Coordinates of C-alpha atoms and ligand atoms in Angstrom, one line a residue:
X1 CA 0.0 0.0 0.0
X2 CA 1.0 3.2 -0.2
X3 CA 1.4 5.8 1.9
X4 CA 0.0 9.7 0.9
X5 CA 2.9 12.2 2.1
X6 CA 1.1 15.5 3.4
X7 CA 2.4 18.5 1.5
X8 CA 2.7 21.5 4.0
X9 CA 3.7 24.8 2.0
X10 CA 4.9 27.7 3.9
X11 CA 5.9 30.0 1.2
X12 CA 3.7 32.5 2.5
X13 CA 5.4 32.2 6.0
X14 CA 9.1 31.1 6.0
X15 CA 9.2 32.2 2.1
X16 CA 7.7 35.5 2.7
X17 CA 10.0 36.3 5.5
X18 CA 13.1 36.1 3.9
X19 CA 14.6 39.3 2.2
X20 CA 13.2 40.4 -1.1
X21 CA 10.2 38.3 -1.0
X22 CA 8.2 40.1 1.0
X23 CA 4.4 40.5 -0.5
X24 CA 1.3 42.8 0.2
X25 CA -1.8 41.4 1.6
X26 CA -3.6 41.5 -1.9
X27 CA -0.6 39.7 -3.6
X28 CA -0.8 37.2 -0.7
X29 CA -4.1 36.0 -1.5
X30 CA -3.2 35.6 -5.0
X31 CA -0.8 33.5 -4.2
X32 CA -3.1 31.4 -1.8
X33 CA -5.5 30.6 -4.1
X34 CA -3.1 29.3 -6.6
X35 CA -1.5 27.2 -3.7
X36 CA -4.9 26.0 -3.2
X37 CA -5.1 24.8 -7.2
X38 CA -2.1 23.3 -6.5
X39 CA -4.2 21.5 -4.0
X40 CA -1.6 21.5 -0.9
X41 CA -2.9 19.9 2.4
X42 CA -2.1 22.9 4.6
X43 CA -0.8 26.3 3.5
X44 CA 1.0 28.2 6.2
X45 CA -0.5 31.2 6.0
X46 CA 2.2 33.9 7.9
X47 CA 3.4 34.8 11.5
X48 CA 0.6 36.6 12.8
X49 CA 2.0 38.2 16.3
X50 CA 5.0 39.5 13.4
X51 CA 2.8 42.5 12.7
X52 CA -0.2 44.2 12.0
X53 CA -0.2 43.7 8.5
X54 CA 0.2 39.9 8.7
X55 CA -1.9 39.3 10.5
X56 CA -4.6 40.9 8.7
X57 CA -3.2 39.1 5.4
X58 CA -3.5 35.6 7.5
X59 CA -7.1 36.3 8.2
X60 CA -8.2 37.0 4.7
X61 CA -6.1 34.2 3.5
X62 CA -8.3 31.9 6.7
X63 CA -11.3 33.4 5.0
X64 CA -10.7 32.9 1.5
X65 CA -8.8 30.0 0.8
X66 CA -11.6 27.1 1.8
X67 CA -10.4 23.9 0.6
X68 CA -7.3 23.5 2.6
X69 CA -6.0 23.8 5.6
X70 CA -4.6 27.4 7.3
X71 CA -1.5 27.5 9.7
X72 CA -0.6 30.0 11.6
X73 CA 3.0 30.3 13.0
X74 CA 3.2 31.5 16.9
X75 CA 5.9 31.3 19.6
X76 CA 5.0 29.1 22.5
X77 CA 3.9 32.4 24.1
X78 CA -0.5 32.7 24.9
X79 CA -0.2 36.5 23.3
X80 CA 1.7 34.3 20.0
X81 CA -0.9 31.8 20.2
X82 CA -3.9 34.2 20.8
X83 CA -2.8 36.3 18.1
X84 CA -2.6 33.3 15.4
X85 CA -5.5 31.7 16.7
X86 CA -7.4 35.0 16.3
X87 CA -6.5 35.3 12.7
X88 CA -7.5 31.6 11.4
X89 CA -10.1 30.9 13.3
X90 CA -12.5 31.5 11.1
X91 CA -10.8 29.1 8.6
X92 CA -12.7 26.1 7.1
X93 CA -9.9 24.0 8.5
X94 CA -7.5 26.0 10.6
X95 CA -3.9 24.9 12.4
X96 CA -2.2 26.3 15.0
X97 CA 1.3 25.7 14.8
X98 CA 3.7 26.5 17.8
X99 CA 7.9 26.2 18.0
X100 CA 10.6 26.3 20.5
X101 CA 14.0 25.8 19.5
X102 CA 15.3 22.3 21.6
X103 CA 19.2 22.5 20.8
X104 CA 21.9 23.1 23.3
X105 CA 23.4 26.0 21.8
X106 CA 20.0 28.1 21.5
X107 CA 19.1 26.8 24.9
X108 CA 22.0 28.1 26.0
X109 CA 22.7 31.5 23.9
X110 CA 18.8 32.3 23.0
X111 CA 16.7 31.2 24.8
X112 CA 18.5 31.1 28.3
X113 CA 16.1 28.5 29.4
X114 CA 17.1 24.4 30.7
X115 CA 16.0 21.5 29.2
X116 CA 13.1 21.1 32.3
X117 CA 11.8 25.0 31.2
X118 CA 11.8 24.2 27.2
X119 CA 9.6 20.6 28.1
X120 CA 7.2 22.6 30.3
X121 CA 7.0 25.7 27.7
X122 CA 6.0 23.2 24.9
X123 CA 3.3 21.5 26.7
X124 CA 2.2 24.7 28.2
X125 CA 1.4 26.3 25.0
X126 CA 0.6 22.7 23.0
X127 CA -2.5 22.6 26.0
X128 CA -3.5 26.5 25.6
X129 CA -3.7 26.0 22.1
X130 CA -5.9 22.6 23.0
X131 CA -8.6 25.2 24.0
X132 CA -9.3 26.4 20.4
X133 CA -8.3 23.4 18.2
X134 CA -7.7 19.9 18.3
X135 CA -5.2 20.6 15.5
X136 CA -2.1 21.3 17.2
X137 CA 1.8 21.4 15.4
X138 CA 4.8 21.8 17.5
X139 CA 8.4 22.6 16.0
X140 CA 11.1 21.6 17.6
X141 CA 13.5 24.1 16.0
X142 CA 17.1 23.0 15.6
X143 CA 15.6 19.8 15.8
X144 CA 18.2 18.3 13.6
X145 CA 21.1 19.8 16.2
X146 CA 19.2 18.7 19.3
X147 CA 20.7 15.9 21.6
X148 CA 18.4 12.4 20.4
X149 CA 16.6 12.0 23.3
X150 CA 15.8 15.2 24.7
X151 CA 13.8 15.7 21.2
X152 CA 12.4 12.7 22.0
X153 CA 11.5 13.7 25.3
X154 CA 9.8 17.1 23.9
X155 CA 7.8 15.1 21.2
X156 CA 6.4 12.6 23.8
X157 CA 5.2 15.9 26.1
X158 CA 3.9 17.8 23.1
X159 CA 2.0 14.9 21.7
X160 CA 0.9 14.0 25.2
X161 CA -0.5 17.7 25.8
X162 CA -2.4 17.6 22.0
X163 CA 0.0 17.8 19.5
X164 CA -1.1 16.0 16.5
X165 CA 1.5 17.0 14.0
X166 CA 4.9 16.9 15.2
X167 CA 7.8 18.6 13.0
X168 CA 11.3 18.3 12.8
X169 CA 13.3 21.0 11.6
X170 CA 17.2 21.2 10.1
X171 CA 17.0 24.8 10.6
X172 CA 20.3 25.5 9.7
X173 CA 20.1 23.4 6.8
X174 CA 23.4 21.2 8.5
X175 CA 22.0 17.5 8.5
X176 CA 23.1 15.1 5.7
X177 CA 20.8 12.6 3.9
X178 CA 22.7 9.4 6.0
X179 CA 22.5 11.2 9.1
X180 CA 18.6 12.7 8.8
X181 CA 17.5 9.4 7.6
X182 CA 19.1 8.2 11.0
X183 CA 17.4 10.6 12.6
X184 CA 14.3 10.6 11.6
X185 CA 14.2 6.3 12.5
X186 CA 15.8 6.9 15.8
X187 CA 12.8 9.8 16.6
X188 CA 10.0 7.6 15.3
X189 CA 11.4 4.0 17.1
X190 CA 11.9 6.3 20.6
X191 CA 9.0 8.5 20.7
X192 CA 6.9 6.2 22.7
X193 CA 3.4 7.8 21.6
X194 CA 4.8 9.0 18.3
X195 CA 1.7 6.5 16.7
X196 CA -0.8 9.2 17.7
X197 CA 0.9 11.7 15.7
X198 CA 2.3 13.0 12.0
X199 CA 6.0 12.9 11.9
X200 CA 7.0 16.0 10.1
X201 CA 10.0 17.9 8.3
X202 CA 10.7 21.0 7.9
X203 CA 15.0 21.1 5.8
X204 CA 16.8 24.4 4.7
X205 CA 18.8 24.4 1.8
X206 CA 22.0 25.8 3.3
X207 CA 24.0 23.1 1.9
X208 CA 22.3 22.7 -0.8
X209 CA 20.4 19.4 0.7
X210 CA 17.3 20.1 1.4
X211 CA 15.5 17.8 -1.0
X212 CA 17.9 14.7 -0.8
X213 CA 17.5 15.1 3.4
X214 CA 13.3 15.5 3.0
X215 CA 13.6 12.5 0.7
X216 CA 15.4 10.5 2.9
X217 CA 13.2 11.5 5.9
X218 CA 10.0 10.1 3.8
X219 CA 12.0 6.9 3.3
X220 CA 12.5 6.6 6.9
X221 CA 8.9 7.5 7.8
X222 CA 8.1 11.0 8.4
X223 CA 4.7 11.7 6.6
X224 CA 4.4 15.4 6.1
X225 CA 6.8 17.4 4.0
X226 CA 7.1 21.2 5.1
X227 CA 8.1 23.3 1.3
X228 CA 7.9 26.0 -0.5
X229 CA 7.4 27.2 -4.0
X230 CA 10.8 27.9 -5.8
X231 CA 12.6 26.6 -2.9
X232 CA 12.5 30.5 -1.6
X233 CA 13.0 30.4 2.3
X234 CA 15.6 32.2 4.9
X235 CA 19.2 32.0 3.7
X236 CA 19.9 29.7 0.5
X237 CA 15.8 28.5 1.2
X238 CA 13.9 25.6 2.4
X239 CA 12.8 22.6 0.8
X240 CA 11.4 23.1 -3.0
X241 CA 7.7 22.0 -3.1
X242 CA 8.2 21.2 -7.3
X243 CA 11.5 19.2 -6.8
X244 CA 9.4 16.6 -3.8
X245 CA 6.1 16.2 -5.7
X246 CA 8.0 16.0 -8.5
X247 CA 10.5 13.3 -7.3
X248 CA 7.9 11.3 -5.7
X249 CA 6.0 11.4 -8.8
X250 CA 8.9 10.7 -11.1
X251 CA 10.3 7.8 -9.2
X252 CA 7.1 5.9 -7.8
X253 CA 8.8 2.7 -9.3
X254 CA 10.9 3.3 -6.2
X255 CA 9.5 5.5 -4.0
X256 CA 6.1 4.2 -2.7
X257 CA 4.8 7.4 -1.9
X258 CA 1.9 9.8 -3.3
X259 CA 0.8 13.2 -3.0
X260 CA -2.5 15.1 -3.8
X261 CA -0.7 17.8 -5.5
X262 CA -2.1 18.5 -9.0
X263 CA 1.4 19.0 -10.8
X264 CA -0.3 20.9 -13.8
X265 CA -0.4 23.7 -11.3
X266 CA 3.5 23.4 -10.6
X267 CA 4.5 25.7 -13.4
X268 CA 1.6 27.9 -13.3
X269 CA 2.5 28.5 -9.2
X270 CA 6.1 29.1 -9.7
X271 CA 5.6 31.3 -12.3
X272 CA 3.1 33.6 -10.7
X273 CA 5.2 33.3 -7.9
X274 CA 8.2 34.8 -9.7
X275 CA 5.9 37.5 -11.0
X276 CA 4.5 38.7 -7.7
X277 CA 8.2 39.2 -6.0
X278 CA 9.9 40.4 -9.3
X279 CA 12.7 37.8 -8.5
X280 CA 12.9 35.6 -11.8
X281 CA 13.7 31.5 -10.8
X282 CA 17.5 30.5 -11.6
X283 CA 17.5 29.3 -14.9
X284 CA 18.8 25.9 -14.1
X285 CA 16.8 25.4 -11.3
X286 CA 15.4 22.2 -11.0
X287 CA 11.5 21.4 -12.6
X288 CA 10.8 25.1 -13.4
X289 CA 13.6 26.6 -14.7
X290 CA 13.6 28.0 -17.8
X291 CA 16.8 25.4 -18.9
X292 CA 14.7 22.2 -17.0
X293 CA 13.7 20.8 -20.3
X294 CA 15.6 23.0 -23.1
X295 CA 18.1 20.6 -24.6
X296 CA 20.9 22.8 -26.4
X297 CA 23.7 20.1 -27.0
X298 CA 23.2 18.7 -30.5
X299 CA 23.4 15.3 -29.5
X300 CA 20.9 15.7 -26.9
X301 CA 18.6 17.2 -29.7
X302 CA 19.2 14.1 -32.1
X303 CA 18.1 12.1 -29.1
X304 CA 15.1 13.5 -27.9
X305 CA 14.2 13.9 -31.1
X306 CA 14.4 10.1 -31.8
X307 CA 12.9 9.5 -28.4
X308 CA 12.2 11.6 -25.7
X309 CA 12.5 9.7 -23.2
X310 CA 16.5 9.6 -24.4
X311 CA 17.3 12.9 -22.4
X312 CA 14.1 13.6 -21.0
X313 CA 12.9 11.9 -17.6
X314 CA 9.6 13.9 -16.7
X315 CA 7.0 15.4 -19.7
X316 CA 7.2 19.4 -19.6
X317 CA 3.1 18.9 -19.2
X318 CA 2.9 17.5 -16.4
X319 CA 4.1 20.7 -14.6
X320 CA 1.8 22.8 -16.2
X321 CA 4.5 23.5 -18.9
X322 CA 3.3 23.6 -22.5
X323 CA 5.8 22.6 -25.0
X324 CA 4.2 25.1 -27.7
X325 CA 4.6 28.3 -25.6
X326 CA 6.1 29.8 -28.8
X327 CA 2.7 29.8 -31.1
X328 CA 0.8 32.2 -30.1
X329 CA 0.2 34.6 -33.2
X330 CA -2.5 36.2 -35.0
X331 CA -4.4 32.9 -35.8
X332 CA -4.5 32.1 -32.3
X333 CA -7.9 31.6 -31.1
X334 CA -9.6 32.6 -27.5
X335 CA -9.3 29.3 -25.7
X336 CA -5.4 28.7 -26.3
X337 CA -5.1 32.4 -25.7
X338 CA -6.8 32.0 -22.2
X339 CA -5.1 28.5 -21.6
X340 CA -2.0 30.3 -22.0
X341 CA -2.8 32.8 -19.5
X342 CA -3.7 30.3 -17.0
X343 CA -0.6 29.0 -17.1
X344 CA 0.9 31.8 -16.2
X345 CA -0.9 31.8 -13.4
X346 CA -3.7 34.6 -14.4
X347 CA -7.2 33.3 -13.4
X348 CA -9.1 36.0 -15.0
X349 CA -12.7 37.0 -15.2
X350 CA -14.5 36.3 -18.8
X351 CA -14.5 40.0 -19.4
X352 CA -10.4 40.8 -18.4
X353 CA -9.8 37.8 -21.0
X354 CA -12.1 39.8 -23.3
X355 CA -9.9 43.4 -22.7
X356 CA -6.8 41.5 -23.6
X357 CA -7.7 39.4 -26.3
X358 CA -8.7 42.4 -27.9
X359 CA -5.2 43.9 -27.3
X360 CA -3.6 40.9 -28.2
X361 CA -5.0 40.6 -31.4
X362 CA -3.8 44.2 -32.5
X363 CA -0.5 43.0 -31.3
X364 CA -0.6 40.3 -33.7
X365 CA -1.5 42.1 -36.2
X366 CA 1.6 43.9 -35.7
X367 CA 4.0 41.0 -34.8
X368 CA 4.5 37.6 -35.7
X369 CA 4.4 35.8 -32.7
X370 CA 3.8 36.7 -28.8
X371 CA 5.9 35.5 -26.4
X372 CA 5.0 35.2 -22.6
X373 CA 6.4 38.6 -21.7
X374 CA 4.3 40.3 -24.4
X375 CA 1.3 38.8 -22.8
X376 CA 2.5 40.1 -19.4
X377 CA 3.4 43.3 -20.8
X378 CA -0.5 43.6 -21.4
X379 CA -1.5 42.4 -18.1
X380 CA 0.4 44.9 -16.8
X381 CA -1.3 47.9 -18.7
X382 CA -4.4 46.5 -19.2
X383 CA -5.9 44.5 -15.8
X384 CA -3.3 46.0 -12.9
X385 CA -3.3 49.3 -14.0
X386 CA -3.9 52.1 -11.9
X387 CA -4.9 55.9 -12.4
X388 CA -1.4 57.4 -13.3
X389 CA -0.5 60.1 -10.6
X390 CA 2.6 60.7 -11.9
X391 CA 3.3 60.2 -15.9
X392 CA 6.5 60.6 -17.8
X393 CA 6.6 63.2 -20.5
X394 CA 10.8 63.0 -20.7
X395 CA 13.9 61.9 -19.6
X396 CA 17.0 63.0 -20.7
X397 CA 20.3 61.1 -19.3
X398 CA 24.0 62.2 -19.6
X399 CA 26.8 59.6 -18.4
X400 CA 30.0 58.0 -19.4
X401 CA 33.5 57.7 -18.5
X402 CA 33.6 61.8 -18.3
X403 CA 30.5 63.1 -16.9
X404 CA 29.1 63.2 -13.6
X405 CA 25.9 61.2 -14.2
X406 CA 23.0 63.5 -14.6
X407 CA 19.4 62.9 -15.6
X408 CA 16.6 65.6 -17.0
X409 CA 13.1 64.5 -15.9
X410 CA 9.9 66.2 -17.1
X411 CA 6.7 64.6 -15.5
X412 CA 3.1 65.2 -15.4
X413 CA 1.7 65.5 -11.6
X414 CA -2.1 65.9 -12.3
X415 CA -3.0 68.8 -14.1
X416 CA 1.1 70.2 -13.6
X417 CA 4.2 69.8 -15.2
X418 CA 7.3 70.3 -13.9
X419 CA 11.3 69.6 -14.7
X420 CA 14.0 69.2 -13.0
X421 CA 17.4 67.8 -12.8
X422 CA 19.7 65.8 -10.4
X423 CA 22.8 63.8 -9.9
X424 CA 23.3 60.2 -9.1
X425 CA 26.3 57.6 -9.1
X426 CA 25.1 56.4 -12.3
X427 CA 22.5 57.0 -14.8
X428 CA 19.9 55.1 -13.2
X429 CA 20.5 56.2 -10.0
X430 CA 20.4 59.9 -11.4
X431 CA 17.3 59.2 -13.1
X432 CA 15.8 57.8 -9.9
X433 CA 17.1 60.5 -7.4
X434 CA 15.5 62.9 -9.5
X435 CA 12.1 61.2 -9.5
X436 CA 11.9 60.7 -5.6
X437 CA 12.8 64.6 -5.3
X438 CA 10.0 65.5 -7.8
X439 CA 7.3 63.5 -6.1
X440 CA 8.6 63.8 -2.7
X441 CA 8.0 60.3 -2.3
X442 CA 9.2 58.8 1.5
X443 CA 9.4 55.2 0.0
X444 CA 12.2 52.7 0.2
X445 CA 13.6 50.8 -3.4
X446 CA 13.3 47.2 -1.7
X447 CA 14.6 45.3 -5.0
X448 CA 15.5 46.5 -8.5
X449 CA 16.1 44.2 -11.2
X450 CA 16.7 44.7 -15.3
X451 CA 16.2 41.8 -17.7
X452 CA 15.7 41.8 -20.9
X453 CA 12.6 40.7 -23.2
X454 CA 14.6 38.7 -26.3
X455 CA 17.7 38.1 -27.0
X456 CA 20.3 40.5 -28.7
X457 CA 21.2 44.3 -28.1
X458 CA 18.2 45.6 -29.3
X459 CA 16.1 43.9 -27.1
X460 CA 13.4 45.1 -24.7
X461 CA 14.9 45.8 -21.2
X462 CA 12.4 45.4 -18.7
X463 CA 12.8 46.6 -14.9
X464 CA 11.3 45.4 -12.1
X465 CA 11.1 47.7 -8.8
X466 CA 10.0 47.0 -5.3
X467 CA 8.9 50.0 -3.0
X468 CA 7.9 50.1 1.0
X469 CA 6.3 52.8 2.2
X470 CA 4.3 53.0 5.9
X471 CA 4.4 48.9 5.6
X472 CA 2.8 49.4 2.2
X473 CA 4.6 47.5 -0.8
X474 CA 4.1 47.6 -4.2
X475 CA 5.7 46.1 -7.3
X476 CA 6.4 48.8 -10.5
X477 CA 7.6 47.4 -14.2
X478 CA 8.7 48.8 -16.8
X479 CA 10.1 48.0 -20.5
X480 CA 11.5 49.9 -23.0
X481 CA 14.3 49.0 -25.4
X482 CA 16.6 52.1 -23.1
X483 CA 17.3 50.5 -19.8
X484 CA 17.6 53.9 -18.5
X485 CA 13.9 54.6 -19.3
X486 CA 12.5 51.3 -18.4
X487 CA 13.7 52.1 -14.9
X488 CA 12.0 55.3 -15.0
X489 CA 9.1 53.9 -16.1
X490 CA 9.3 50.9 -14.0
X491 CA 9.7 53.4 -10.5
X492 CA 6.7 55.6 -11.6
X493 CA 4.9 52.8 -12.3
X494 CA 5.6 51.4 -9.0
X495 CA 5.3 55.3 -7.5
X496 CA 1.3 55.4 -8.7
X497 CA 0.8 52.0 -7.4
X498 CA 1.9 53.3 -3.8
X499 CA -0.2 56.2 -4.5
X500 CA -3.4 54.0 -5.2
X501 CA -2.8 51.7 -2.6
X502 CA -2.3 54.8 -0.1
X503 CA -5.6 56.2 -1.2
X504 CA -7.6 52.6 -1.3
X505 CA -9.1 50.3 0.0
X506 CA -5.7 48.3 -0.4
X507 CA -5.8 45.1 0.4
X508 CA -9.0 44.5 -1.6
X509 CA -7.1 45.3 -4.9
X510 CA -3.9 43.2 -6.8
X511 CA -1.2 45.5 -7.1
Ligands
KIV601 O1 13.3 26.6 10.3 C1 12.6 26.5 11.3 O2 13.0 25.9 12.3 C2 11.3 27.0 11.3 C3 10.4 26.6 12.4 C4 9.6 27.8 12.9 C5 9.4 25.5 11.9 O3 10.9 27.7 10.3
ZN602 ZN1 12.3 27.4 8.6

């Protein structure tokens, strides 16, 4: 028989919280629901005691998302557990999920407690969290650098007071397969009432293990399988959901396992992840990187071309990933045009597919084949756009080896329009420094990236900004074959954004 391995994603938690991934509430839910196509058991929605803000993001997430289950992170604290109880508890199937770190060394350094203090902690907040929900996860953080026994000891307590779920983390991502696999036996074999619970694990990437050690611990009998999307996580990341399902899926002649994930939805969820944080996926990463099943070598392409199944192990479909993503052209009719969008990850409304259709077609008209960025491109100015505050009118740049960098901006503020000029280390950062000083904006430049569309020197350069302001963030793009514009356009973009969010309802709308 075999056994289903529960598929906890916390993207939206331990993904979120690591730098440059942060999201806004609307993007959050966004995300959710595709996490819920994906059909994960149990999303983990955020740390609600963190803040204000997620908190209220975990609550709409509890009250949206209905067809899986909602965790909420909390110290072993009542005010933690209160806090995430609060925000899920009107979820259709909500967790509360409580940690306290069980190694020496945080013991010692952190937490200043003994090993007596850390057992009674765990079972004190494990039975206040018993008052609201039977469904109960404790962490044992720095599991994996926690003496045997005394992890033992903890899980017996917690399990004992309620806990139903009981997780394992290699926090610092420092356990090897051999030794996790070890582990995770010795854990399961001494935890006396460890039948009563789910045996779960929770690996960082810092060594670049994190699959191979959740593989391993699924071999040697843990049941859940704590992810995320991309593999995006503290440090180098956690475990990557698409590299699991995907290796369970692959190798079932081996690996007796199943999950309920619907892998059409893999591609579609890292993509739209991607999109959301601005920060494109390696291009070798494994499953969904853009190089995960392009074959360049010649011989490679005389094999799969003879067979596939010479050079290719999994079928680009199964993630979601159509092989024909090059097609679409002025023939193209509305259904491939909306399948396309969907795998992108765009679940849009019959009458947003209508607007863009429409757009597309002129585009065709025009050029002879649409490539994914094109349809994004249109996305971007047709279904997120916002009332421009601020609109470029001109820019005018002066840099090189013997100029100080200097950039000329002319912009339209409502019914005004005003020019000025500043300095910066660079063009870009001219251009920019003479923006914020124009619009007096108080935001922060989070992330700033610049790709380009297509290939060559006349390509389209598209930049992708990332602003905070007041615990507001919003994403701004912007393309343009001059990178130096496309980063204008990209921070006004982002600038009118902030403005409609400021002056909105904002976490009703996707930014
Ligand atoms: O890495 C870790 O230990 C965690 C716990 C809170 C589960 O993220
Ligand atoms: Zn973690």
């Amino acid at each position: 028989m075999t056994d289903k391995i529960i598929i906890f994603d916390t993207t939206l938690r331990d993904g979120e919280q690591s730098p440059g991934y942060s999201m806004n509430t609307a993007e959050k839910l966004h995300l959710a629901s595709q996490l819920e196509k994906l059909r994960v058991d149990v999303l983990e929605a955020g740390f609600p005691s963190s803040s204000e803000g997620d908190f209220e993001a975990v609550q709409m997430i509890a009250n949206k998302v209905r067809n899986v289950e909602v965790a909420a992170l909390a110290r072993t604290s009542k005010e933690d557990i209160d806090a995430a109880w609060g925000a899920i508890k009107t979820a259709a199937r909500p967790r509360l999920h409580t940690f306290i770190a069980t190694s020496d060394i945080h013991l010692q350094y952190k937490l200043k407690m003994d090993r007596d203090q850390v057992v009674a902690r765990a079972v004190e907040a494990v039975a206040y969290a018993k008052q609201f929900t039977n469904n109960i996860e404790f962490s044992a953080e720095d599991g994996s650098r926690s003496d045997r026994d005394f992890l033992c000891r903890v899980f017996e307590a917690a399990i004992s007071a309620g806990a139903t779920t009981v997780n394992l983390p290699d926090t610092v991502g420092y356990a090897i397969p051999s030794e996790f696999t070890d582990l995770i036996s010795y854990v399961k074999t001494h935890t006396p009432n460890m039948g009563k619970a789910t045996l779960s694990v929770h690996c960082h990437n810092d060594l670049g293990l994190a699959t191979a050690n959740t593989l391993a611990s699924i071999n040697a009998g843990a049941r859940q399988v704590e992810v995320t999307v991309n593999s995006i996580g503290e440090r180098a990341g956690n475990t990557s959901l698409e590299e699991v399902v995907m290796a369970l899926h692959t190798r079932r002649d081996c690996l007796n396992f199943f999950t309920d994930i619907d892998t059409k939805e893999i591609y579609p969820s890292s993509h739209l992840l991607a999109m959301i944080t601005g920060i494109p996926v390696q291009p070798n990463k494994a499953i969904v990187g853009a190089n995960a099943f392009a074959h360049e070598a010649g011989i490679h392409q005389d094999g799969v071309l003879k067979n596939k199944m010479t050079y290719e192990i999994m079928e680009p479909a199964t993630i979601g990933l159509a092989t024909n993503r090059l097609v679409l052209g002025k023939h193209s009719g509305r259904h491939a045009f909306k399948d396309r969008l969907r795998v992108l990850g765009y679940d849009l409304s019959d009458r947003e597919i209508g607007v863009l259709f429409k757009r597309f077609k002129e585009l065709a008209d025009k050029r002879k084949q649409i490539v994914d960025e094109d349809l994004e491109v249109l996305i971007a100015e047709e279904i997120l756009r916002v009332p421009d505050t601020y609109r470029l009118q001109y820019l005018n740049v002066v840099s090189g080896t013997a100029a100080v960098p200097t950039a000329t901006v002319q912009l339209e503020l409502g019914k005004k329009v005003q020019q000025d000029a500043g300095f910066g280390i660079g063009p870009i950062d001219a251009t920019f420094n003479t923006i914020a000083k124009m619009t007096g904006t108080k935001s922060r430049l989070l992330h700033f990236s610049i790709d380009s569309l297509t290939r060559g020197t006349d390509a389209q350069g598209s930049v992708t900004v990332r602003l905070e302001e007041d615990g507001l963030q919003t994403l701004g793009k912007g393309n343009d074959p001059d990178i130096i514009v496309a980063g204008a356009k990209a921070y006004i973009n982002g600038l009118n954004r902030l403005a409609h969010l400021k002056g909105n309802s904002w976490s009703k709308k996707i930014m």
